[in-house]
Amino acid sequence: MSGNAAVWGRVRSRLRAFPERLSACGAEVRSTGRGSACEAAAYGRCVQASTAPGGRLRKDLCAQEFEALRSCFLAAAKKTQKGGH
């Protein structure tokens, strides 16, 4: 059982760090072809636009925005694991 407690401790610490890591992707402003936008906001706008009245959310519709957000989140997670902020 002690091994199980250690696993849950790691899971809880990762979940606590999630908002901070995600906010790192919202705070960084990067220049894109459409002007300036952060990854989290770009993905949110894509999903919102596709779920607006008359819109249809389909698989892979926002794949490009999701991949940019995913890459940002993974980079933020690696930076946090190495002790950086």
PDB file of C-alpha atoms in Angstrom:
ATOM      1  CA  MET A   1       0.000   0.000   0.000  1.00  0.00           C
ATOM      2  CA  SER A   2       2.863   2.428   0.660  1.00  0.00           C
ATOM      3  CA  GLY A   3       3.812   2.356  -3.029  1.00  0.00           C
ATOM      4  CA  ASN A   4       0.246   3.287  -3.895  1.00  0.00           C
ATOM      5  CA  ALA A   5       0.385   6.298  -1.568  1.00  0.00           C
ATOM      6  CA  ALA A   6       3.576   7.492  -3.260  1.00  0.00           C
ATOM      7  CA  VAL A   7       1.919   7.285  -6.668  1.00  0.00           C
ATOM      8  CA  TRP A   8      -1.085   9.303  -5.493  1.00  0.00           C
ATOM      9  CA  GLY A   9       1.244  11.879  -3.954  1.00  0.00           C
ATOM     10  CA  ARG A  10       2.955  12.397  -7.321  1.00  0.00           C
ATOM     11  CA  VAL A  11      -0.395  12.574  -9.093  1.00  0.00           C
ATOM     12  CA  ARG A  12      -1.683  15.207  -6.647  1.00  0.00           C
ATOM     13  CA  SER A  13       1.445  17.323  -7.041  1.00  0.00           C
ATOM     14  CA  ARG A  14       1.131  17.208 -10.841  1.00  0.00           C
ATOM     15  CA  LEU A  15      -2.525  18.209 -10.658  1.00  0.00           C
ATOM     16  CA  ARG A  16      -1.696  21.123  -8.350  1.00  0.00           C
ATOM     17  CA  ALA A  17       0.917  22.341 -10.834  1.00  0.00           C
ATOM     18  CA  PHE A  18      -1.456  22.135 -13.827  1.00  0.00           C
ATOM     19  CA  PRO A  19      -2.995  25.648 -13.560  1.00  0.00           C
ATOM     20  CA  GLU A  20       0.425  27.288 -13.311  1.00  0.00           C
ATOM     21  CA  ARG A  21       1.758  25.351 -16.280  1.00  0.00           C
ATOM     22  CA  LEU A  22      -1.317  26.087 -18.342  1.00  0.00           C
ATOM     23  CA  SER A  23      -1.151  29.782 -17.466  1.00  0.00           C
ATOM     24  CA  ALA A  24       2.400  29.847 -18.829  1.00  0.00           C
ATOM     25  CA  CYS A  25       0.881  29.079 -22.232  1.00  0.00           C
ATOM     26  CA  GLY A  26      -1.618  31.905 -21.805  1.00  0.00           C
ATOM     27  CA  ALA A  27       0.929  34.471 -20.681  1.00  0.00           C
ATOM     28  CA  GLU A  28       3.450  33.999 -23.458  1.00  0.00           C
ATOM     29  CA  VAL A  29       2.540  36.076 -26.462  1.00  0.00           C
ATOM     30  CA  ARG A  30       3.962  34.785 -29.686  1.00  0.00           C
ATOM     31  CA  SER A  31       3.815  36.310 -33.095  1.00  0.00           C
ATOM     32  CA  THR A  32       1.767  34.264 -35.558  1.00  0.00           C
ATOM     33  CA  GLY A  33       0.632  34.843 -39.096  1.00  0.00           C
ATOM     34  CA  ARG A  34      -2.674  36.267 -37.801  1.00  0.00           C
ATOM     35  CA  GLY A  35      -1.140  38.787 -35.452  1.00  0.00           C
ATOM     36  CA  SER A  36      -0.275  38.117 -31.813  1.00  0.00           C
ATOM     37  CA  ALA A  37      -1.984  35.351 -29.884  1.00  0.00           C
ATOM     38  CA  CYS A  38      -1.125  32.961 -27.113  1.00  0.00           C
ATOM     39  CA  GLU A  39      -1.684  29.235 -27.509  1.00  0.00           C
ATOM     40  CA  ALA A  40      -4.445  28.834 -24.924  1.00  0.00           C
ATOM     41  CA  ALA A  41      -6.442  31.764 -26.268  1.00  0.00           C
ATOM     42  CA  ALA A  42      -6.008  30.668 -29.889  1.00  0.00           C
ATOM     43  CA  TYR A  43      -7.292  27.186 -29.103  1.00  0.00           C
ATOM     44  CA  GLY A  44     -10.172  28.615 -27.075  1.00  0.00           C
ATOM     45  CA  ARG A  45     -11.170  30.948 -29.900  1.00  0.00           C
ATOM     46  CA  CYS A  46     -11.124  28.078 -32.388  1.00  0.00           C
ATOM     47  CA  VAL A  47     -13.342  25.873 -30.215  1.00  0.00           C
ATOM     48  CA  GLN A  48     -15.667  28.771 -29.427  1.00  0.00           C
ATOM     49  CA  ALA A  49     -16.048  29.677 -33.087  1.00  0.00           C
ATOM     50  CA  SER A  50     -16.818  26.112 -34.060  1.00  0.00           C
ATOM     51  CA  THR A  51     -19.432  25.687 -31.312  1.00  0.00           C
ATOM     52  CA  ALA A  52     -21.163  29.026 -31.958  1.00  0.00           C
ATOM     53  CA  PRO A  53     -24.739  28.860 -33.234  1.00  0.00           C
ATOM     54  CA  GLY A  54     -24.600  27.162 -36.592  1.00  0.00           C
ATOM     55  CA  GLY A  55     -21.068  25.916 -36.034  1.00  0.00           C
ATOM     56  CA  ARG A  56     -20.112  22.281 -35.729  1.00  0.00           C
ATOM     57  CA  LEU A  57     -17.184  21.018 -33.698  1.00  0.00           C
ATOM     58  CA  ARG A  58     -15.526  18.231 -35.648  1.00  0.00           C
ATOM     59  CA  LYS A  59     -12.542  16.081 -34.891  1.00  0.00           C
ATOM     60  CA  ASP A  60      -9.277  17.762 -35.897  1.00  0.00           C
ATOM     61  CA  LEU A  61     -10.991  21.072 -36.639  1.00  0.00           C
ATOM     62  CA  CYS A  62      -8.721  22.848 -34.149  1.00  0.00           C
ATOM     63  CA  ALA A  63      -5.830  20.369 -34.376  1.00  0.00           C
ATOM     64  CA  GLN A  64      -3.228  22.994 -35.282  1.00  0.00           C
ATOM     65  CA  GLU A  65      -4.161  25.200 -32.313  1.00  0.00           C
ATOM     66  CA  PHE A  66      -4.312  22.188 -29.998  1.00  0.00           C
ATOM     67  CA  GLU A  67      -0.839  21.030 -31.045  1.00  0.00           C
ATOM     68  CA  ALA A  68       0.576  24.501 -30.364  1.00  0.00           C
ATOM     69  CA  LEU A  69      -1.056  24.485 -26.908  1.00  0.00           C
ATOM     70  CA  ARG A  70       0.149  20.942 -26.226  1.00  0.00           C
ATOM     71  CA  SER A  71       3.731  21.827 -27.204  1.00  0.00           C
ATOM     72  CA  CYS A  72       3.657  24.903 -24.992  1.00  0.00           C
ATOM     73  CA  PHE A  73       2.271  22.924 -22.061  1.00  0.00           C
ATOM     74  CA  LEU A  74       4.895  20.177 -22.435  1.00  0.00           C
ATOM     75  CA  ALA A  75       7.676  22.774 -22.572  1.00  0.00           C
ATOM     76  CA  ALA A  76       6.299  24.457 -19.433  1.00  0.00           C
ATOM     77  CA  ALA A  77       6.065  21.092 -17.667  1.00  0.00           C
ATOM     78  CA  LYS A  78       9.667  20.202 -18.567  1.00  0.00           C
ATOM     79  CA  LYS A  79      10.874  23.618 -17.397  1.00  0.00           C
ATOM     80  CA  THR A  80       9.048  23.152 -14.071  1.00  0.00           C
ATOM     81  CA  GLN A  81      10.400  19.613 -13.582  1.00  0.00           C
ATOM     82  CA  LYS A  82      13.963  20.855 -14.061  1.00  0.00           C
ATOM     83  CA  GLY A  83      13.417  23.393 -11.316  1.00  0.00           C
ATOM     84  CA  GLY A  84      13.093  26.431 -13.541  1.00  0.00           C
ATOM     85  CA  HIS A  85      10.040  28.702 -13.595  1.00  0.00           C
TER      86      HIS A  85
END
